[in-house]
PDB file of C-alpha atoms and ligand atoms in Angstrom:
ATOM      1  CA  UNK E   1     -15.253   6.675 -10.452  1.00  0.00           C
ATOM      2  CA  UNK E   2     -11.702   5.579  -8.558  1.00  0.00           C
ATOM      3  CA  UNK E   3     -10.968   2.124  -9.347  1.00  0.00           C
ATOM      4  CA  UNK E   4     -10.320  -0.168  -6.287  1.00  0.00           C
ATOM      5  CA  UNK E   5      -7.154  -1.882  -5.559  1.00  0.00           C
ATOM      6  CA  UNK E   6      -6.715  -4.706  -2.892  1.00  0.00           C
ATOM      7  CA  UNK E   7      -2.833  -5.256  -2.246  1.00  0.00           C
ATOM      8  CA  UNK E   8      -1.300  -8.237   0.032  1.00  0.00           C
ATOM      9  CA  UNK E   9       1.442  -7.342   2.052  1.00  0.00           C
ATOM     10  CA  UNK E  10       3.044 -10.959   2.690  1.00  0.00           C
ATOM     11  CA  UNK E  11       6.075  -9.297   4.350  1.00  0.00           C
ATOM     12  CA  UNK E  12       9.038 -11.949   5.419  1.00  0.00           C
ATOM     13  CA  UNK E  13       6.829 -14.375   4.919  1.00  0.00           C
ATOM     14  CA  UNK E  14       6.661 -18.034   2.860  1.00  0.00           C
ATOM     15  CA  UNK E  15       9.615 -20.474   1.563  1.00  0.00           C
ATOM     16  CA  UNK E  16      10.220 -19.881  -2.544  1.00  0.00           C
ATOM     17  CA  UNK E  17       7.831 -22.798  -2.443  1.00  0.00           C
ATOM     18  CA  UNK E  18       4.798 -21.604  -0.531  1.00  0.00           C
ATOM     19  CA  UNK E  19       5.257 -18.467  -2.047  1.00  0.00           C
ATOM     20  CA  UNK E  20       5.156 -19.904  -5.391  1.00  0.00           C
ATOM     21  CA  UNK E  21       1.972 -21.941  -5.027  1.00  0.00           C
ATOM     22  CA  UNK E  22       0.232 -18.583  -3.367  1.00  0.00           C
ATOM     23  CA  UNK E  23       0.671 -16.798  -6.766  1.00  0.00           C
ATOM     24  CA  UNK E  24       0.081 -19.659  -9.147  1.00  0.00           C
ATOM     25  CA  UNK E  25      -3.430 -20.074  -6.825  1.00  0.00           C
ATOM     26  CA  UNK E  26      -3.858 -16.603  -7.225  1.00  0.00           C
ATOM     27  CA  UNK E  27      -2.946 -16.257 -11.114  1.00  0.00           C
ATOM     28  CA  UNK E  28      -5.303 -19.361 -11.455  1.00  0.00           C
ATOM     29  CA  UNK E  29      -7.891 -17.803 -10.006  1.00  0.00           C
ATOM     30  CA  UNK E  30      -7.049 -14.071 -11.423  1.00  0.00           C
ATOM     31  CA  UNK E  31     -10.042 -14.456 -14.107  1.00  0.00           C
ATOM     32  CA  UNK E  32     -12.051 -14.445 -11.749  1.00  0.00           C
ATOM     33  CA  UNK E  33     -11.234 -10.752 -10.308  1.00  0.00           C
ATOM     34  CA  UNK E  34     -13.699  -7.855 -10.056  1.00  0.00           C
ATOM     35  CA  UNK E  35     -12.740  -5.772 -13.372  1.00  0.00           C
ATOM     36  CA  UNK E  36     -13.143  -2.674 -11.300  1.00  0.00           C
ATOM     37  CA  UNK E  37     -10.525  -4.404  -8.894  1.00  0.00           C
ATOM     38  CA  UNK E  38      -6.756  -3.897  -9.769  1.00  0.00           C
ATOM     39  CA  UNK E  39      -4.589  -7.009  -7.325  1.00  0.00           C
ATOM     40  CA  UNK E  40      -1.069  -6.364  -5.884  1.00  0.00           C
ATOM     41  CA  UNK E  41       0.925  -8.755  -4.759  1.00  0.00           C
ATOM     42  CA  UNK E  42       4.146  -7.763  -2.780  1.00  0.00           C
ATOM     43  CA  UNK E  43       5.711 -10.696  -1.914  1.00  0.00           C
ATOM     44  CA  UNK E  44       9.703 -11.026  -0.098  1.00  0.00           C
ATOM     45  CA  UNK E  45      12.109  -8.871  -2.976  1.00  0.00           C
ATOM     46  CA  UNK E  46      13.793 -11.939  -3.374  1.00  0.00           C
ATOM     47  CA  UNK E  47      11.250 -13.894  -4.697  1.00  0.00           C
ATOM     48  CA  UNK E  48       9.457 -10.879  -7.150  1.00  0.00           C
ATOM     49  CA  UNK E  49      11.485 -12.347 -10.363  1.00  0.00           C
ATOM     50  CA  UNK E  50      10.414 -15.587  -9.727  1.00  0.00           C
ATOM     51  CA  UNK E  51       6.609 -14.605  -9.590  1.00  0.00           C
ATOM     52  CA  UNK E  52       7.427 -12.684 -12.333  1.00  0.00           C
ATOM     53  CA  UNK E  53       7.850 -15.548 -14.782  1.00  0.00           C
ATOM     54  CA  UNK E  54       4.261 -16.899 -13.875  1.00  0.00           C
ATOM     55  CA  UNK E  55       2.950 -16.350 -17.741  1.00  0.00           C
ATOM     56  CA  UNK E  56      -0.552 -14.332 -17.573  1.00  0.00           C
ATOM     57  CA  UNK E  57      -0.091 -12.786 -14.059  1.00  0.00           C
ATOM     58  CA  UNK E  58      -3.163 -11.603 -13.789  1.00  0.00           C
ATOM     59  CA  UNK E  59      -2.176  -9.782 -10.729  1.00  0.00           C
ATOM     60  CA  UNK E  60       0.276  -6.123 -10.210  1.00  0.00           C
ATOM     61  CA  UNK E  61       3.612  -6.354  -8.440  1.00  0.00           C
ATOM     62  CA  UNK E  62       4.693  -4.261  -5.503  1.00  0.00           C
ATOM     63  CA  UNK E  63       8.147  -4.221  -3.603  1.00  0.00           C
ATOM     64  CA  UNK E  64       7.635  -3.777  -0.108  1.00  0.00           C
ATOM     65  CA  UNK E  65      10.341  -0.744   0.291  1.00  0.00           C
ATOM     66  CA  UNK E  66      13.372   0.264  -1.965  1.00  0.00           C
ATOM     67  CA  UNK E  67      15.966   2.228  -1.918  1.00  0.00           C
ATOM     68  CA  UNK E  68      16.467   5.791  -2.492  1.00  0.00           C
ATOM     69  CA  UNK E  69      19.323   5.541  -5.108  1.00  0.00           C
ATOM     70  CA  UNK E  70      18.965   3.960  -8.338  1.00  0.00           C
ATOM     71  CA  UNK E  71      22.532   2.081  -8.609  1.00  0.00           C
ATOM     72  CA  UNK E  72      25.762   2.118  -6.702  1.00  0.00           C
ATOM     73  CA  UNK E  73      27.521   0.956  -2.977  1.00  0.00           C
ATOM     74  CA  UNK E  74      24.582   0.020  -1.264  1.00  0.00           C
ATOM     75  CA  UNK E  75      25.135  -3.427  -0.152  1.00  0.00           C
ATOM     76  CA  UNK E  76      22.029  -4.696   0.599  1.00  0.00           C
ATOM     77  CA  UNK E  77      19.144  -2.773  -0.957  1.00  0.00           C
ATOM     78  CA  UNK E  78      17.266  -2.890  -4.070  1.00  0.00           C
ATOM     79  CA  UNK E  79      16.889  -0.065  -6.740  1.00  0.00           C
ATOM     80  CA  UNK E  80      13.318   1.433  -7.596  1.00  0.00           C
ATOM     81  CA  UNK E  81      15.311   1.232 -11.591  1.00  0.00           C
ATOM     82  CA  UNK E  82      15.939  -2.570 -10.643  1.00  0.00           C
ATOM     83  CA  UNK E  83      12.285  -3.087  -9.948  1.00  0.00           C
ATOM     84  CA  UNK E  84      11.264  -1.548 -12.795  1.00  0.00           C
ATOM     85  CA  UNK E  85      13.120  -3.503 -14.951  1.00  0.00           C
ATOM     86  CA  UNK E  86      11.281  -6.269 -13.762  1.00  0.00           C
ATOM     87  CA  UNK E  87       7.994  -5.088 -14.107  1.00  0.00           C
ATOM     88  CA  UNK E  88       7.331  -4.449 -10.578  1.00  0.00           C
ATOM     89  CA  UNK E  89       4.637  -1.583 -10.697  1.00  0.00           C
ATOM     90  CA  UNK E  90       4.516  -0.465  -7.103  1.00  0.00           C
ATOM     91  CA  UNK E  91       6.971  -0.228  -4.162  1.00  0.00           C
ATOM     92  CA  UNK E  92       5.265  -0.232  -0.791  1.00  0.00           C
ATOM     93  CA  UNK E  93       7.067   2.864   1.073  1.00  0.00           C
ATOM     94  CA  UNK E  94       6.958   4.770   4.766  1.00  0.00           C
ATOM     95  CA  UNK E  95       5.157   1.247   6.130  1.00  0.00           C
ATOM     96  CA  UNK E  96       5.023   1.447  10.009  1.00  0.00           C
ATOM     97  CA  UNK E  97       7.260  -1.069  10.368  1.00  0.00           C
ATOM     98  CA  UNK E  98      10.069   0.365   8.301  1.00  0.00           C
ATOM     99  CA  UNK E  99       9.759   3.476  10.448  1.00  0.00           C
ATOM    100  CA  UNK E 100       9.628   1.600  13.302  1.00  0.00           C
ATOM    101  CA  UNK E 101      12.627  -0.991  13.114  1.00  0.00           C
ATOM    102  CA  UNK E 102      14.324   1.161  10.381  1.00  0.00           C
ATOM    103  CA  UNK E 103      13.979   4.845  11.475  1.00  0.00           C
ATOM    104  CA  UNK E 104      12.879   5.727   8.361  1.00  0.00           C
ATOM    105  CA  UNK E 105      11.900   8.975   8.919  1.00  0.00           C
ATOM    106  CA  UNK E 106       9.412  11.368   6.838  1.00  0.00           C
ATOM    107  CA  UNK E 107      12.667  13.102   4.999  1.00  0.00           C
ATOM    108  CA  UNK E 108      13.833   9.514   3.984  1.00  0.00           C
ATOM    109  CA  UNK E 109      10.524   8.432   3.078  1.00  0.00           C
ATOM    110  CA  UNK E 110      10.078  11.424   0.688  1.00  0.00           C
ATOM    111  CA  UNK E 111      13.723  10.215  -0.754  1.00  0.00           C
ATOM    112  CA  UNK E 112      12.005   6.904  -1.585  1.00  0.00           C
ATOM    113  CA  UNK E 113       9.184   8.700  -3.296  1.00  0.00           C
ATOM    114  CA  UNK E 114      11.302  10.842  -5.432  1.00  0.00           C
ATOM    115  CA  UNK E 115      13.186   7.518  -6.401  1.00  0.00           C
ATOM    116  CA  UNK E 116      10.333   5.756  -7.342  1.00  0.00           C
ATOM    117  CA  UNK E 117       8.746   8.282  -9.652  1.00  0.00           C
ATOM    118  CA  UNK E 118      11.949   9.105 -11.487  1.00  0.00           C
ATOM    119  CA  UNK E 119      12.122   5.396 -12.075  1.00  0.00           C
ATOM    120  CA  UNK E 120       8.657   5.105 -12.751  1.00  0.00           C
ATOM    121  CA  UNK E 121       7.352   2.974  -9.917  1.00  0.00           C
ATOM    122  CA  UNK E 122       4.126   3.951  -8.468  1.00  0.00           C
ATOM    123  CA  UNK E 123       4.412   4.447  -4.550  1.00  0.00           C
ATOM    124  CA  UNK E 124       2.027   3.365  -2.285  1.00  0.00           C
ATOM    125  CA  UNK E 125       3.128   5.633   0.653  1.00  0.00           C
ATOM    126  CA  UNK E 126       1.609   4.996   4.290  1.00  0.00           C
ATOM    127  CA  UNK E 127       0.458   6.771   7.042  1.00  0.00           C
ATOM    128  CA  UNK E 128      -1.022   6.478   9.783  1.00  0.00           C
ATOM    129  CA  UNK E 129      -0.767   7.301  13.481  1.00  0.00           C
ATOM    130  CA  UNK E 130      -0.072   5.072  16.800  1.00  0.00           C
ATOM    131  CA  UNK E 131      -2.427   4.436  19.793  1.00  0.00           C
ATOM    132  CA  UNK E 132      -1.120   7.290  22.069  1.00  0.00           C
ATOM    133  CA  UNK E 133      -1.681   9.449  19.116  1.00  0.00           C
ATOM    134  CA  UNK E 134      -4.664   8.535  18.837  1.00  0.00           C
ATOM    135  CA  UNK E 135      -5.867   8.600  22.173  1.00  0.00           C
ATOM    136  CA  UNK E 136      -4.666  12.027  22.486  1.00  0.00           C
ATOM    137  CA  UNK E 137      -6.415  12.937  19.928  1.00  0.00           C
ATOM    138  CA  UNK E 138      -3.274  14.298  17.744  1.00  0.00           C
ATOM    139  CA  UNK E 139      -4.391  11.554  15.055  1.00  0.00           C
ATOM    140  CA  UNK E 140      -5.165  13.712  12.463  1.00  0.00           C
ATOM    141  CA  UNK E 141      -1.836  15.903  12.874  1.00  0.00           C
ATOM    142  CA  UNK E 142       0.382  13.102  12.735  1.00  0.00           C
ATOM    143  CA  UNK E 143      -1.341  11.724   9.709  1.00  0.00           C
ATOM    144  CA  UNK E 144      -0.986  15.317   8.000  1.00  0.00           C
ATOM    145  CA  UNK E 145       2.659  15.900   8.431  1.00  0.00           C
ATOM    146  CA  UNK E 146       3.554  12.735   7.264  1.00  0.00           C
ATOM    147  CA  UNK E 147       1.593  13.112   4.240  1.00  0.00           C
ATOM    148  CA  UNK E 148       3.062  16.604   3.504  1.00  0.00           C
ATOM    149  CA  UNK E 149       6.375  15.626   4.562  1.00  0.00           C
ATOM    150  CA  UNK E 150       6.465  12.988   2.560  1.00  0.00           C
ATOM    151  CA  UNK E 151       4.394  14.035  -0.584  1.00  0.00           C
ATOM    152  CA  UNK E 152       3.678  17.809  -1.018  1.00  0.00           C
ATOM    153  CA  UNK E 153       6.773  18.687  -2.545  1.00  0.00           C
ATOM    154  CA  UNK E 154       5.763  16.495  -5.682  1.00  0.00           C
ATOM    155  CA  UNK E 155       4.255  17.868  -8.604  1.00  0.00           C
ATOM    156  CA  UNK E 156       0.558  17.919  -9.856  1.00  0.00           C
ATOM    157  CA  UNK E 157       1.710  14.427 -12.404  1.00  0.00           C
ATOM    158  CA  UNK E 158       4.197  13.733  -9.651  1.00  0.00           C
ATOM    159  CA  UNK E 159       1.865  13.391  -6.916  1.00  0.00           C
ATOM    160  CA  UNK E 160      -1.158  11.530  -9.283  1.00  0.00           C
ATOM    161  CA  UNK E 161       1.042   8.725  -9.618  1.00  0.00           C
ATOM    162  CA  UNK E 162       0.948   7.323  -5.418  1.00  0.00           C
ATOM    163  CA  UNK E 163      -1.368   5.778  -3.763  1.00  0.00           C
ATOM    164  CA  UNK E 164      -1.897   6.241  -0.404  1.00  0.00           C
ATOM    165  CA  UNK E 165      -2.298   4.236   2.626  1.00  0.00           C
ATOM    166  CA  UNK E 166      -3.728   4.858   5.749  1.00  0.00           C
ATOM    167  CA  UNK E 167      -2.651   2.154   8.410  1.00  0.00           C
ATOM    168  CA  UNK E 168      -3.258   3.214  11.812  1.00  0.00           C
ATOM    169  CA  UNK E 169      -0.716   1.385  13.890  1.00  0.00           C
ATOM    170  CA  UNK E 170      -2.369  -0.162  16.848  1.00  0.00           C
ATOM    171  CA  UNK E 171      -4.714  -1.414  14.384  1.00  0.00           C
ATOM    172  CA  UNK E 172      -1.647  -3.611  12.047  1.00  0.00           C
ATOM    173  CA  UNK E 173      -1.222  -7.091  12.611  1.00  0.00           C
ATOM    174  CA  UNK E 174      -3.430  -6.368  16.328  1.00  0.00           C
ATOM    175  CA  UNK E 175      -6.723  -8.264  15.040  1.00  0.00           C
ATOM    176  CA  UNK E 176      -8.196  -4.746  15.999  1.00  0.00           C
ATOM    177  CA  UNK E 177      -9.505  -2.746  12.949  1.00  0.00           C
ATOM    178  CA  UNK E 178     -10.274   0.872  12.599  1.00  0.00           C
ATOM    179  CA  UNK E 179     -14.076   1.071  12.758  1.00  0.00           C
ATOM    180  CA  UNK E 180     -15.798   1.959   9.526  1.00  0.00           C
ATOM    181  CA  UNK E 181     -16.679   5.428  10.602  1.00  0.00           C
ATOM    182  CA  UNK E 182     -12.744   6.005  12.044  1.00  0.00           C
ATOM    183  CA  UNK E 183     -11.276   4.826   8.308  1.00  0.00           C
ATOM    184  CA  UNK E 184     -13.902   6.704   6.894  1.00  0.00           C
ATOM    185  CA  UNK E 185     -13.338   9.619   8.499  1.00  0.00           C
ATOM    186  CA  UNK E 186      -9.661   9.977   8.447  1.00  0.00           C
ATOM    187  CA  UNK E 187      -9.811   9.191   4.300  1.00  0.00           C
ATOM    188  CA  UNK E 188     -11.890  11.949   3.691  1.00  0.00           C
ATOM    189  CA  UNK E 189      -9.498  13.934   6.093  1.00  0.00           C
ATOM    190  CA  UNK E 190      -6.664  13.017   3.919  1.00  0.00           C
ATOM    191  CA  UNK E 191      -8.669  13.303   0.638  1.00  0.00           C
ATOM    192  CA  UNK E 192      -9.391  17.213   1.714  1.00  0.00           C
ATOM    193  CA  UNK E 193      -5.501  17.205   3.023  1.00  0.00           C
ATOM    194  CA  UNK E 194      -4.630  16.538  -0.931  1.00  0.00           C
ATOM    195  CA  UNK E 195      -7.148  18.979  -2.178  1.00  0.00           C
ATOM    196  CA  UNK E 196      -6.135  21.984  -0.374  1.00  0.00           C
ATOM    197  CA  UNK E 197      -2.626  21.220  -2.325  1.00  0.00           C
ATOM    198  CA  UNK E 198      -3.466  20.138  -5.296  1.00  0.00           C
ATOM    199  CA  UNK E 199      -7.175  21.183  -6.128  1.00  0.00           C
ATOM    200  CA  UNK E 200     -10.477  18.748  -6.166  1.00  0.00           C
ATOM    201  CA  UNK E 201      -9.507  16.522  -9.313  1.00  0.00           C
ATOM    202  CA  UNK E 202      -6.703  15.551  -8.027  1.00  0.00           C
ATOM    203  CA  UNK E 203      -7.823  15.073  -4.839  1.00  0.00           C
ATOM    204  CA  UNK E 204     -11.327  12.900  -6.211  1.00  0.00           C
ATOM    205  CA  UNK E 205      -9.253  11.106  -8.114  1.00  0.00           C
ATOM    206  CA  UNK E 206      -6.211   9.969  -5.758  1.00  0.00           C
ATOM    207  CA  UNK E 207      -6.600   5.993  -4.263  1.00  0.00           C
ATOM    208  CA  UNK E 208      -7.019   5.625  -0.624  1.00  0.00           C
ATOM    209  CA  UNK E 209      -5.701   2.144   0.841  1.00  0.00           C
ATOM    210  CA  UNK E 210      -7.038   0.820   4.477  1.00  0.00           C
ATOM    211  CA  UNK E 211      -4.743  -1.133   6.069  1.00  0.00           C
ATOM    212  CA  UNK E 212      -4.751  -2.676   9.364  1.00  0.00           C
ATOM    213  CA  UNK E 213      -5.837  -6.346  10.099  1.00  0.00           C
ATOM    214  CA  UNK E 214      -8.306  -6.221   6.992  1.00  0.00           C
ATOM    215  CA  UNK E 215     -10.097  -9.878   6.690  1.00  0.00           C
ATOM    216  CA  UNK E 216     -12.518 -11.865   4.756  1.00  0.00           C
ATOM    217  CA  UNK E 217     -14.995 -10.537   7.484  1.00  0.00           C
ATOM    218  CA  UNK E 218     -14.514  -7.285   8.016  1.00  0.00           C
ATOM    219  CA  UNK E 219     -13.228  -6.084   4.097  1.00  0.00           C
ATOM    220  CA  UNK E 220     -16.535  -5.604   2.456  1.00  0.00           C
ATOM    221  CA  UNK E 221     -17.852  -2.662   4.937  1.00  0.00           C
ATOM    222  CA  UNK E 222     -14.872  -0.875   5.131  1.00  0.00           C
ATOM    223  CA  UNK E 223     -14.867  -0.670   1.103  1.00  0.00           C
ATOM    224  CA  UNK E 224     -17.909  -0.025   1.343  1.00  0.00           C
ATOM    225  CA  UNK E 225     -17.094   3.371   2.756  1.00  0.00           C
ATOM    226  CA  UNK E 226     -17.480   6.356   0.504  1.00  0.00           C
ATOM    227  CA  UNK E 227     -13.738   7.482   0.779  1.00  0.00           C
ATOM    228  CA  UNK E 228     -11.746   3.856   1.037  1.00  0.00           C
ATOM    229  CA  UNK E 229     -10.901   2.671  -2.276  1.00  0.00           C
ATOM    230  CA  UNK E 230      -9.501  -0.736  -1.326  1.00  0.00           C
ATOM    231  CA  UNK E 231      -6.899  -2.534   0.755  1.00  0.00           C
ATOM    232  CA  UNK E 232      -3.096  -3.001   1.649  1.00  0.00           C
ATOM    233  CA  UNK E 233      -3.298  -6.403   3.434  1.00  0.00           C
ATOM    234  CA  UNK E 234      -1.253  -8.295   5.602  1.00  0.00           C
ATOM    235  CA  UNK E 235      -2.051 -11.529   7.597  1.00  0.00           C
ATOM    236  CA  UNK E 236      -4.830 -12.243   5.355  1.00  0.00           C
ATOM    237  CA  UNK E 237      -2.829 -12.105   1.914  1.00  0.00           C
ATOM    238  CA  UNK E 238      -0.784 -14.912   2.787  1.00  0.00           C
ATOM    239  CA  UNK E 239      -4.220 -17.254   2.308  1.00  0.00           C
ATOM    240  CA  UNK E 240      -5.167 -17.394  -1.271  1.00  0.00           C
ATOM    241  CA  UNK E 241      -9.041 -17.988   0.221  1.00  0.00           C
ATOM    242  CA  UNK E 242      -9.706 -15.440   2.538  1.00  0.00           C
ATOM    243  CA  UNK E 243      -7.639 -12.750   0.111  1.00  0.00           C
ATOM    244  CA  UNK E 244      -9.951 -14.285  -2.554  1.00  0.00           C
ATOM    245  CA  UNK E 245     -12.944 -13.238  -0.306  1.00  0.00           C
ATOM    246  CA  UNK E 246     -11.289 -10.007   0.252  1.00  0.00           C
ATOM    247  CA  UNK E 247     -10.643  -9.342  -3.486  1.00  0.00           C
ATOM    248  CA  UNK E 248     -13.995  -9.695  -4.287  1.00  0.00           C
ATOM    249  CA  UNK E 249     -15.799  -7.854  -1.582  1.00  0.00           C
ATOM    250  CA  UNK E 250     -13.829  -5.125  -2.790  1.00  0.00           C
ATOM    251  CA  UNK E 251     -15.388  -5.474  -6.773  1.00  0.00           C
ATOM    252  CA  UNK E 252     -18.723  -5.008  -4.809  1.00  0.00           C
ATOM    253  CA  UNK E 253     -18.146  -2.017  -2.843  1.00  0.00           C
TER     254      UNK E 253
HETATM  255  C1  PEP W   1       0.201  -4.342   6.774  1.00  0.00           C
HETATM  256  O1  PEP W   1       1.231  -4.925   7.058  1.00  0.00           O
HETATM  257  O2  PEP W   1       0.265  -3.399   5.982  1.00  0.00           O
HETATM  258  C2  PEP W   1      -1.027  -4.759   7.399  1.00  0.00           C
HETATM  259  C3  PEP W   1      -2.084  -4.008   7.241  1.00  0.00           C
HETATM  260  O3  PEP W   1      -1.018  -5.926   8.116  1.00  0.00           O
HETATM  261  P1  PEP W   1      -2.303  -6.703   8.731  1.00  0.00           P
HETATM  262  O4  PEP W   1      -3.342  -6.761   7.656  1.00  0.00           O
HETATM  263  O5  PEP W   1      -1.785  -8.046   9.115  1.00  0.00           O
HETATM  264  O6  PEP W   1      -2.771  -5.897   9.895  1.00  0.00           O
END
């Protein structure tokens, strides 16, 4: 049985302030979680030591991207061996928008991975394909080739340590979700993606994200598809009530 995770992206989003009264409401309430539920917070980098301090957590930290190196002349960026250091668990990598207004493409993406891993933070690596894809039915392609562009040159351990997530585009920050049976289908396309290279245990056992304008409406029937284990969140992370809702639909999915 996969454990589920529900992750709030807050983005550039919140003043130290707000941000900091978001995760003390959230820590507060963190007793409260679904035990089957594992929460990830990835607020601005700037503020992730801060959070950090908040004694009893309760909740995982994620970066939102990092960089590919671990030290050195990169004015700017933040180190997957910095983030580890602070107890940051996951870094958030190949999100839409960092291909988008970055150009991080798939080869960079994979760079990320690598980086993470040898500094032991778990990816969460998206995917996920835009509305002319879609409508031209090359969905599933795109979604494939970034996944093995991206992932399939990891190991077996290498490759048990991400999490994926699958965030069709015209469906982030839109107010227009992918219908249950769409996110269900593409999951278990991606789930049988992963276990044509790396075998049905793998495979059964990887986490499988939604993401794209998730809500306090809409969260507990997509979770309660066979093949989405959970979450990546944007607009709605950023209120501690509706991501409460959303947290807990997820413990009963
Ligand atoms: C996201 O940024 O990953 C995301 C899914 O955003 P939203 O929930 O706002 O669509």
């Amino acid at each position: 049985m996969r454990k589920k995770i529900v992750a709030g992206n807050w983005k550039m989003n919140k003043t130290i302030d707000e941000a900091m009264e978001l995760a003390v409401k959230l820590q507060e309430e963190s007793s409260s979680f679904p035990k089957n539920v594992e929460v990830v917070v990835a607020p601005p980098a700037l503020y992730l030591a801060t959070i950090e301090m908040i004694e009893d957590l309760g909740f995982s930290l994620s970066a939102q991207n990092c960089s590919h190196h671990d030290f050195g002349a990169f004015t700017g960026e933040t180190s997957p061996a910095m983030l580890k250091a602070m107890n940051v668990k996951y870094s958030i990598l190949g999100h839409s928008e960092r291909r988008q207004y970055f150009h991080e493409t798939d080869a960079i993406v994979a760079s990320k991975v690598d980086a993470c891993l040898r500094n032991k933070v778990q990816p969460i690596f998206c995917c996920g394909e835009v509305l002319e894809e879609r409508k031209a039915g090359k969905h599933f392609d795109t979604v494939k080739s970034q996944v093995e562009n991206a992932l399939f040159h990891l190991t077996k351990e290498e490759f048990a340590k991400v999490v994926i997530a699958y965030e069709p585009v015209w469906a982030i920050g839109t107010g227009v979700t992918a219908s249950n049976d769409e996110a269900q289908e593409m999951h278990a396309f991606i789930r049988a993606t992963v276990e044509g290279k790396y075998g049905k245990e793998i495979a059964d056992a990887v986490i499988i994200l939604y993401g794209g304008s998730v809500n306090a409406t809409n969260s507990a029937e997509l979770f309660a598809c066979p093949d989405v284990d959970g979450g990546l969140v944007g607009g709605a992370s950023l209120k501690a009530n509706d991501f409460m809702t959303i947290i807990k639909s997820a413990g009963q999915a």
